[in-house]
Each structure stands twice: as structure tokens, then as C-alpha cells.
Coordinates of C-alpha atoms in Angstrom, one line a residue:
Chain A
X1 CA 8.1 -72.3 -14.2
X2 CA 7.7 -70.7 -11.1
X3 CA 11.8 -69.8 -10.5
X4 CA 12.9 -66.3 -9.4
X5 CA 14.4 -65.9 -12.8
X6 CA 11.3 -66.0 -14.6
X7 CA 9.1 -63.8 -12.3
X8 CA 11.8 -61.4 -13.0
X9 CA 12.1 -61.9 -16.3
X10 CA 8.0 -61.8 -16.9
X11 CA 7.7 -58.5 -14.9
X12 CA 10.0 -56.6 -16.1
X13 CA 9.2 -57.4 -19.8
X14 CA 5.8 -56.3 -18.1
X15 CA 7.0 -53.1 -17.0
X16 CA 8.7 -51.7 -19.8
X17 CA 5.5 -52.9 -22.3
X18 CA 3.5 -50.7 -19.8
X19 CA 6.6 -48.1 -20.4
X20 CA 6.6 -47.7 -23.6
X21 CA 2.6 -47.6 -24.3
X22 CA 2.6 -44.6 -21.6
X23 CA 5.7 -42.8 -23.2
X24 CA 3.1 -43.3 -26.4
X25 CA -0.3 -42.7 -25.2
X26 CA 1.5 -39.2 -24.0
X27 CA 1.3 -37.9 -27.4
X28 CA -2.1 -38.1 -28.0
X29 CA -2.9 -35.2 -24.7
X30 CA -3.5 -32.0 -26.2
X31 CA -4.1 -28.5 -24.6
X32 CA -5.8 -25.6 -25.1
X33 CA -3.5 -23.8 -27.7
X34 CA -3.8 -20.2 -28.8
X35 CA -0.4 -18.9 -29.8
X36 CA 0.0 -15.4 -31.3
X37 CA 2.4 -13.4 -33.0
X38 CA 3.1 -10.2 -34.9
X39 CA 6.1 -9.3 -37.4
X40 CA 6.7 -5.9 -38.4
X41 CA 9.3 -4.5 -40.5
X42 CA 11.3 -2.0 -39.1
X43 CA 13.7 -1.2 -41.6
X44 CA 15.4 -2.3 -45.3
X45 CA 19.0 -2.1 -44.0
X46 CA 20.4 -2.5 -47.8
X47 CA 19.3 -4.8 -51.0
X48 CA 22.2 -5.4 -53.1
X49 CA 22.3 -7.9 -56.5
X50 CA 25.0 -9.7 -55.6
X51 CA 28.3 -10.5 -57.6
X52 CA 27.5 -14.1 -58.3
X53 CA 24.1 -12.6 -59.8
X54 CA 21.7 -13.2 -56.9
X55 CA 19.3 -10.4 -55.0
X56 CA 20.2 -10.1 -51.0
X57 CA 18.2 -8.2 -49.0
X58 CA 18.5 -7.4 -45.1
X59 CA 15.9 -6.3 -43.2
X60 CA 15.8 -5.2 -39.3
X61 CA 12.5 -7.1 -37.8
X62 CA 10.6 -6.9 -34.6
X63 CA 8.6 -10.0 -33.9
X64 CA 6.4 -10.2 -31.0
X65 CA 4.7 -13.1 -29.8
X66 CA 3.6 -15.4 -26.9
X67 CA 3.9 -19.1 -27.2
X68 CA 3.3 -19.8 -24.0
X69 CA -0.3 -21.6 -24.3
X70 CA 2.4 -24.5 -26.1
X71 CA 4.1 -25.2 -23.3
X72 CA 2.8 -28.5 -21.7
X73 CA 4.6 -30.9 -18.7
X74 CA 5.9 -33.2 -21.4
X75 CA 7.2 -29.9 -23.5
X76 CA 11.2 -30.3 -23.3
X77 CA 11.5 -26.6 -25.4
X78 CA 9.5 -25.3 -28.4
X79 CA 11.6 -24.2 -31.4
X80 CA 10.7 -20.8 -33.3
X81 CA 11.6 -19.2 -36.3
X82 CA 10.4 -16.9 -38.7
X83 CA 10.8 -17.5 -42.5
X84 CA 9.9 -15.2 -45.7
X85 CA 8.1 -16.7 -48.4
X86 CA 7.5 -16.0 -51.7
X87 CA 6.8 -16.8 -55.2
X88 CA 9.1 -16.2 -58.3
X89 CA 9.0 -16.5 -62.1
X90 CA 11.0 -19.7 -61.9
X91 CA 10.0 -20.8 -58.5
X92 CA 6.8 -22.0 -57.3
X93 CA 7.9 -21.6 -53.4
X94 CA 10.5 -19.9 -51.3
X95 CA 11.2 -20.2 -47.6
X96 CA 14.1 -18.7 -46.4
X97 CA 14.3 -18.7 -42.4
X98 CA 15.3 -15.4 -41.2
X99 CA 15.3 -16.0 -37.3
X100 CA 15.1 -18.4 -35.1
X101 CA 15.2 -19.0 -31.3
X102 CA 14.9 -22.0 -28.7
X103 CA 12.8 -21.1 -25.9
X104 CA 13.5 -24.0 -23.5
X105 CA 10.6 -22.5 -20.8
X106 CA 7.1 -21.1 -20.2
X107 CA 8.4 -17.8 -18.6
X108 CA 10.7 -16.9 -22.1
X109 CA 7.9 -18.1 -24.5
X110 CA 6.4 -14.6 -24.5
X111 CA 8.4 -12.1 -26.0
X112 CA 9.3 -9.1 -27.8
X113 CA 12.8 -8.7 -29.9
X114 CA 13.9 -6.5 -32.6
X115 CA 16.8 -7.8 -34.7
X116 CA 18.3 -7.8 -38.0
X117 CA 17.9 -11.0 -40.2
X118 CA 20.2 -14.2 -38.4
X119 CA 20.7 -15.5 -41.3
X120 CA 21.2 -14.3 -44.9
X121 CA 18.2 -13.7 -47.4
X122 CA 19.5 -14.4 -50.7
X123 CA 17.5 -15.4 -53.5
X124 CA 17.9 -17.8 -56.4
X125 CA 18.1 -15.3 -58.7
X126 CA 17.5 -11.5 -58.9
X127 CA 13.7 -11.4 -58.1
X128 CA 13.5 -9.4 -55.1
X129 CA 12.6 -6.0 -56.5
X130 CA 8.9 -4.7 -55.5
X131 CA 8.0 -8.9 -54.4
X132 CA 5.4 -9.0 -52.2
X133 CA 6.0 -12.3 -49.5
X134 CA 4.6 -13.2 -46.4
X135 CA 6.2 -13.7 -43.2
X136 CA 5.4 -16.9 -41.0
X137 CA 6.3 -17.4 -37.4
X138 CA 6.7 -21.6 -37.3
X139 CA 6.7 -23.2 -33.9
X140 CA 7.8 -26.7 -33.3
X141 CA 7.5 -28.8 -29.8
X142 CA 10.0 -30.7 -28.9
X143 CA 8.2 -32.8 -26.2
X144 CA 10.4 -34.9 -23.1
X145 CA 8.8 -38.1 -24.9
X146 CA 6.7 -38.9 -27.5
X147 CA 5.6 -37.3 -30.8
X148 CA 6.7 -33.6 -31.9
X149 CA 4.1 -31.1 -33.2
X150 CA 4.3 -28.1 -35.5
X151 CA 2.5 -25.3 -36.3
X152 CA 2.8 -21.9 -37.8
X153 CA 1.0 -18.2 -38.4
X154 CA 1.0 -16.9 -41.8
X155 CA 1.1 -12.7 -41.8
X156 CA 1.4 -11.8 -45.2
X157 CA 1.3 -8.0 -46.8
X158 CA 5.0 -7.0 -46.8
X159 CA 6.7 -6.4 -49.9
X160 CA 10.7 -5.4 -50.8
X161 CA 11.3 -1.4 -52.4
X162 CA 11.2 -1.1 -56.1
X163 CA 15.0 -0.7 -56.1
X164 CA 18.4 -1.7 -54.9
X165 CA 19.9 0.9 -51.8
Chain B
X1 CA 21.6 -107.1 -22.4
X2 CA 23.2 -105.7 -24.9
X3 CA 20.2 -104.7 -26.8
X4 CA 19.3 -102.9 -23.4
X5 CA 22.1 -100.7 -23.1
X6 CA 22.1 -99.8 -27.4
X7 CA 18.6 -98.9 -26.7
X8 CA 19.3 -96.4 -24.0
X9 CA 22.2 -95.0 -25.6
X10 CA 19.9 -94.7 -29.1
X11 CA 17.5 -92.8 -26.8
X12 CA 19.4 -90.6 -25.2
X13 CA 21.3 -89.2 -28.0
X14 CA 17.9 -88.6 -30.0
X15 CA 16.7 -86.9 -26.5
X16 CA 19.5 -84.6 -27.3
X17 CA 19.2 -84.0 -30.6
X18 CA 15.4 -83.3 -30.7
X19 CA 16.2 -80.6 -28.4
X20 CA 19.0 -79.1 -29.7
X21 CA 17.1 -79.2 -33.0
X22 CA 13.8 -77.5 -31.6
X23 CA 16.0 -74.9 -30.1
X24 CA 18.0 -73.7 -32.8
X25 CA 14.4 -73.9 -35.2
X26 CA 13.3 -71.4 -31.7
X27 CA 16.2 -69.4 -31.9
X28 CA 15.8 -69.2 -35.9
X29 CA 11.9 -67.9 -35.5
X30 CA 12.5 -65.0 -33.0
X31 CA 15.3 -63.9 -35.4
X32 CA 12.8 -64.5 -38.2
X33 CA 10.2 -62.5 -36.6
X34 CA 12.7 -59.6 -35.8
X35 CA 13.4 -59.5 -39.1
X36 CA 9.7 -59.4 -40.2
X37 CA 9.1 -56.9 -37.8
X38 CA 11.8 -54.6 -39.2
X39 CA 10.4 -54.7 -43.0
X40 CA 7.1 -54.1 -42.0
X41 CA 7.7 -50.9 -40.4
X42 CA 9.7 -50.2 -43.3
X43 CA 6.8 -49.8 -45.0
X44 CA 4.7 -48.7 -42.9
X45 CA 6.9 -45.6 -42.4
X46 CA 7.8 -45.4 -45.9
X47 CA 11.5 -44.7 -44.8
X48 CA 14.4 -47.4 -45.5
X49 CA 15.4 -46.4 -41.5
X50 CA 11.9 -45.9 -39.7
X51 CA 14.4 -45.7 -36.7
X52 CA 18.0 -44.0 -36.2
X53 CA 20.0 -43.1 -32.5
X54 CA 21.1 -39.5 -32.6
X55 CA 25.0 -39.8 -32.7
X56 CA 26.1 -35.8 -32.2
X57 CA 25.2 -33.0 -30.4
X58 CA 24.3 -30.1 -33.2
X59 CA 20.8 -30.6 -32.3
X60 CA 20.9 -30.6 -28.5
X61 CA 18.9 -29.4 -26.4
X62 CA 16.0 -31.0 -28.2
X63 CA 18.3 -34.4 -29.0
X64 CA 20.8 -35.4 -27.0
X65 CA 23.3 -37.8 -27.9
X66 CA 21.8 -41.6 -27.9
X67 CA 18.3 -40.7 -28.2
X68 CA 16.2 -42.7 -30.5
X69 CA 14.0 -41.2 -33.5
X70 CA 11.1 -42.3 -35.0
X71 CA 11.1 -41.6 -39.0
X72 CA 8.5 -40.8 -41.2
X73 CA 8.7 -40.4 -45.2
X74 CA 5.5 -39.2 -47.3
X75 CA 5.2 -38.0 -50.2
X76 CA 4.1 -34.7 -49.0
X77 CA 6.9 -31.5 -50.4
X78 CA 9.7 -30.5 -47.8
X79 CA 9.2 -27.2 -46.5
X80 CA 11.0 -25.3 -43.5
X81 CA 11.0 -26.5 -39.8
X82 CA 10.6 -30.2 -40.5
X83 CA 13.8 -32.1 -38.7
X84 CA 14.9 -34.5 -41.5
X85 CA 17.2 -37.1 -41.8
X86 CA 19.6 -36.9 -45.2
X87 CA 22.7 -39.1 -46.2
X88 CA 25.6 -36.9 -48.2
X89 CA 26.4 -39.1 -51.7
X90 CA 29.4 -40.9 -50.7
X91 CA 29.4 -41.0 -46.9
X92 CA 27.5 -43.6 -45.1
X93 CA 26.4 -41.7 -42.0
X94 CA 22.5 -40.1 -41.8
X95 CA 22.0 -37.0 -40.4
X96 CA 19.4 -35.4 -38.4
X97 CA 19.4 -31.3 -39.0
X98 CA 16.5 -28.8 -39.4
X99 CA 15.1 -27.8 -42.9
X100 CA 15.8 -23.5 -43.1
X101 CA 15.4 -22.8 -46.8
X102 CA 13.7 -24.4 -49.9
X103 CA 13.7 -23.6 -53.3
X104 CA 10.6 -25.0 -55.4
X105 CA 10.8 -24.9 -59.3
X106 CA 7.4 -24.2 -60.7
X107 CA 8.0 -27.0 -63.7
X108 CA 9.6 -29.8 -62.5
X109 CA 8.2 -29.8 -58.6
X110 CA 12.5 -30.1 -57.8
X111 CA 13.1 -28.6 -54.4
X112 CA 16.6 -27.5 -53.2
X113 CA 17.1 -27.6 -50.0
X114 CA 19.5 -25.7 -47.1
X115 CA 19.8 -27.7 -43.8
X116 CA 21.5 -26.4 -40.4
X117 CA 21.3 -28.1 -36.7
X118 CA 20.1 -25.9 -34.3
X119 CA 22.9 -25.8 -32.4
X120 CA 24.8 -25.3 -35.0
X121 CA 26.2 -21.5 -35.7
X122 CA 26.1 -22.5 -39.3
X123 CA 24.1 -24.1 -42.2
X124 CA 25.1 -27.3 -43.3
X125 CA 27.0 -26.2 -46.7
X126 CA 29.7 -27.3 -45.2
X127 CA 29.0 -30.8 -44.6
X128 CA 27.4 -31.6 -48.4
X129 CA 29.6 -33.0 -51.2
X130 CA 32.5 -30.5 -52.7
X131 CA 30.0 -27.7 -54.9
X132 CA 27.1 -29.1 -53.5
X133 CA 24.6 -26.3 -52.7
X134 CA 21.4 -28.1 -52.0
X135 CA 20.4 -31.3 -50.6
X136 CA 17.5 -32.4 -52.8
X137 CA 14.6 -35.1 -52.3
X138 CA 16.6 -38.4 -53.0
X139 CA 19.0 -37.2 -50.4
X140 CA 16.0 -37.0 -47.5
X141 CA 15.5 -40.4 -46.3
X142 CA 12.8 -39.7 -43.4
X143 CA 11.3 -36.8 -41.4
X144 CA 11.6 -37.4 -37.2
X145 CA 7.7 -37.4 -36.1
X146 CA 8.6 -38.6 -32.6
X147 CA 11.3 -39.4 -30.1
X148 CA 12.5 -41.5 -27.0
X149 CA 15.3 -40.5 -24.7
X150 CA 18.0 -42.0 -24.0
X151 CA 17.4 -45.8 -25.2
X152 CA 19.8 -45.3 -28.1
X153 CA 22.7 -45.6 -26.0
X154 CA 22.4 -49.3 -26.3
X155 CA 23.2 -49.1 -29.9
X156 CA 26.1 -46.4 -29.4
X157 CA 28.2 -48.6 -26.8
X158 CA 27.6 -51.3 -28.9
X159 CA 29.0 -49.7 -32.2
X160 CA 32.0 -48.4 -29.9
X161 CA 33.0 -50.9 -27.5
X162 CA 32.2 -53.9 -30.2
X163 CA 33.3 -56.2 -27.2
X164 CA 30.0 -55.9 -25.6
X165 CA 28.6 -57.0 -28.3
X166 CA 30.1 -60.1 -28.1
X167 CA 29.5 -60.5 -24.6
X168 CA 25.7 -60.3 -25.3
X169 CA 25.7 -62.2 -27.9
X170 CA 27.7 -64.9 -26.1
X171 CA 25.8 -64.9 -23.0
X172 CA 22.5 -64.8 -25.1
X173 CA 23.9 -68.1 -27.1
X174 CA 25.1 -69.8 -23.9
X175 CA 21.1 -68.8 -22.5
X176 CA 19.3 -70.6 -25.1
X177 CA 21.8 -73.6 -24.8
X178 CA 21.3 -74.2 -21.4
X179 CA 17.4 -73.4 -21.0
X180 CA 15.2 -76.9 -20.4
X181 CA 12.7 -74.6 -21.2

């Protein structure tokens, strides 16, 4: 009963019960959070109806925002991304993610970046002409233990031309 | 005299016996209660795996190799950004990529669904059945809500060095056998 093998034995059970209910109570800390963002449109770079019969737009974007208020001692990196959503005849929801970025610390969670779509905007069908969608920046921390948390900003107001160029 | 040494004899082999019986009915009740364990977060996560170890790296930095997630499955629609974990018909291995695009159809409620790791430089087409497009809702089999570092690797040396496994397990067996406890 009282052998070095069970001390042992009881206090390290002990000390990773104590462990694991601390990596858990972890996800219950929150912080003041005010993230903000802003999407613009620069440019329609083409919109094409595909051969295989499906609208593709591309679109040059600059997206500003700052993420930093996330960021947290138990934040291991906060994923972003921006995805265009919309509505169609046949469809009750899109999301297509145009961008996306891994900002793995405080210092490069504020920031401004103009690029053209990462990856393609193609739609399930040949809907795009004169839609009107909105553009949400999604954030999603990733914390060093514990449970993840996601969020997002909805900007909506943008719309595609009336016609293919 | 006689009678003597038959009654010792009897009453040390039913010494033993009661022993070895209440250890193996021991042994059988923590297995039991693993078990129990097990299907009760089953349900309570809604997910036939409420737990799986990342095994690759197309999601690093966030999971690295032998991390451990923690699954949820409701019955709320997929949308973009959640991590899920889906199974490809035919192949027996779950995996844990990032939701980019879904299609909802306005009659039915169907959702297709693109999928891509984020360290990945492309979507996941490539990984779903020949022709398949989309990965729809029978195919998701959990979202990750939470994670632990590194205590999957228990489970990874154990599926790839199986000897290990044997050497626990033996050790473990040889343990109970030899506790007076």
C-alpha cells in the first residue's frame, strides 16, 4: 500500500488528471475581441461562361484588416480567408473561398494586400451575370491547446457586370 | 494425517483460483468500462469517431502529425472554414481538411462540398473517388471543435511498430498477473 510503486503510480495519474482539466479549462478564457476588416473590389479581371457550361469570374481584391485583438497566449495562429456568397435560382447558398492566409503571429495579423482571386470562382451553372453577393472575411483560431473558435464579418453590396468581358 | 495435508492442498488451490478468478472478472470490468466510455461519447458527440490522431502534414502548422482531435457532428449545414473529417467511399482512412466551397440546393437541402488542407497548394479533387466532384453530407463524419498536441503519437507508433504493442500488452498482462493487490 504504501510501496514506491504506488506513490508513483497515484501521482502521476494525479498529475496528468490536473493536466488535462487545465489544457480544458483553457478554452473557456476569452478576450476582449474587436476584429475588423474591409474588402474592396478593385477590378473584374475577365468573366468568361466556360466550356463545360459554368460562369468564371476573376476579380483583383484588396482586403484590409487587423486581427490582432484574436491573438491570445494560447493562439498557435489564426486562419483567414475571404469567401463570396451568393444565392442562385437552383441554389439556396454559395461559398466559394477566394483567399486565404495563415497568420501564425500578432505583428502580421494586421494587414493590407491586394491580390487577384487564390483560387478559382466558378459557379455551378451560368448565374453570375448582374448577382449581387457578399463578401465575408472568416477567421478561425487555432489555439496551442484546447477548443478552436470561429468567427466572421459579413460586407455585402458588391455585384458582378451585366456581361461577359 | 492424511486428511490434514488434502485439506491444505484443497485450500490452497481454491486460494489460487479465487484470485485468479477475481482478477480476470477486474481485468474484464476496466475493459468493460472502456468500452462504455467509448459509446457514450459516441453519442454524446454524435460522431462514430469523437476522437481521431492527425496522421499527415497538409494541415500543419495548426496540426502536426500525432496530434489528437476532438470531433463534433450536428445537425447544423456545412458551410466554409469548418475543419471536417470525411472518409472517400472505398478507402478506409478519415481525413481532416478545411471546408472552401459549398453548393446548397434550394429543394432538397443537398450540399456539395470542395475540401483542401491548408497546407495543401491544391483542393482535394484529387483525393475523392474517380469523377467525384463533391464530397457530400454522408461523407462528413465529424467537425474538429478542439485539439491536444502531441498525445496521438501513442497511437501512431503503435499502428507502425505493432511490436510495441505487444510489448504493452504483454507487460500489462504479466502486471495484473503478478499484483497481490
Amino acid at each position: 500500500m504504501h510501496s514506491f510503486g504506488y506513490r508513483a503510480n497515484s501521482l502521476l495519474t494525479f498529475a496528468v488528471t490536473i493536466l488535462a482539466f487545465m489544457c480544458a479549462i483553457v478554452s473557456f478564457s476569452f478576450s476582449n475581441q474587436t476584429p475588423s476588416a474591409q474588402i474592396q473590389i478593385l477590378n473584374i479581371n475577365w468573366f468568361q461562361k466556360q466550356p463545360h457550361g459554368n460562369d468564371e469570374v476573376s476579380l483583383t481584391l484588396n482586403i484590409t484588416a487587423d486581427l490582432q485583438s484574436l491573438f491570445t497566449w494560447n493562439t498557435k495562429q489564426v486562419f483567414a480567408f475571404v469567401a463570396a456568397e451568393y444565392k442562385t435560382s437552383k441554389n439556396s447558398l454559395n461559398q466559394v473561398s477566394l483567399w486565404d492566409a495563415i497568420i501564425p503571429e500578432k505583428e502580421h495579423a494586421k494587414f493590407w494586400i491586394q491580390i487577384s482571386n487564390k483560387y478559382r470562382f466558378i459557379d455551378q451553372g451560368y448565374n453570375l451575370r448582374r448577382k449581387d453577393f457578399n463578401l465575408t472575411l472568416h477567421w478561425h483560431v487555432m489555439p496551442k491547446t484546447g477548443k478552436m473558435f470561429a468567427d466572421k464579418i459579413v460586407m455585402s453590396g458588391y455585384s458582378l457586370p451585366d456581361a461577359y468581358r | 494425517m492424511m486428511g490434514w495435508i488434502g485439506e491444505t492442498v484443497d485450500s490452497i488451490k481454491s486460494i489460487k483460483i479465487r484470485q485468479l478468478l477475481t482478477q480476470a472478472v477486474t481485468l474484464g470490468m476496466i475493459v468493460t468500462s472502456a468500452l462504455i466510455i467509448w459509446k457514450a461519447m459516441m453519442c454524446v458527440t454524435g460522431t462514430e469517431s469523437p476522437v481521431v490522431v492527425v496522421l499527415s502534414g497538409s494541415m500543419e502548422p495548426a496540426f502536426q502529425r500525432g496530434d489528437i482531435l476532438f470531433l463534433r457532428m450536428t445537425k447544423d449545414p456545412i458551410r466554409t472554414g469548418e475543419i471536417v473529417v470525411f472518409k472517400i467511399d472505398g478507402r478506409d482512412i478519415p481525413i481532416v481538411h478545411r471546408v472552401i466551397e459549398v453548393h446548397e440546393r434550394k429543394t432538397t437541402g443537398k450540399v456539395d462540398v470542395l475540401t483542401k488542407g491548408d497546407n495543401n497548394d491544391v483542393d482535394d479533387i484529387g483525393l475523392y473517388a474517380d469523377g467525384q466532384m463533391w464530397l457530400h453530407r454522408h461523407h462528413i463524419m465529424g467537425r474538429a471543435v478542439g485539439f491536444l498536441p502531441y498525445v496521438g503519437w501513442v497511437t501512431i507508433i503503435m499502428t507502425e511498430k505493432p511490436i510495441i504493442k505487444y510489448l504493452l500488452i504483454g507487460a500489462m498482462g504479466l502486471l495484473v498477473i503478478t499484483s497481490k493487490d
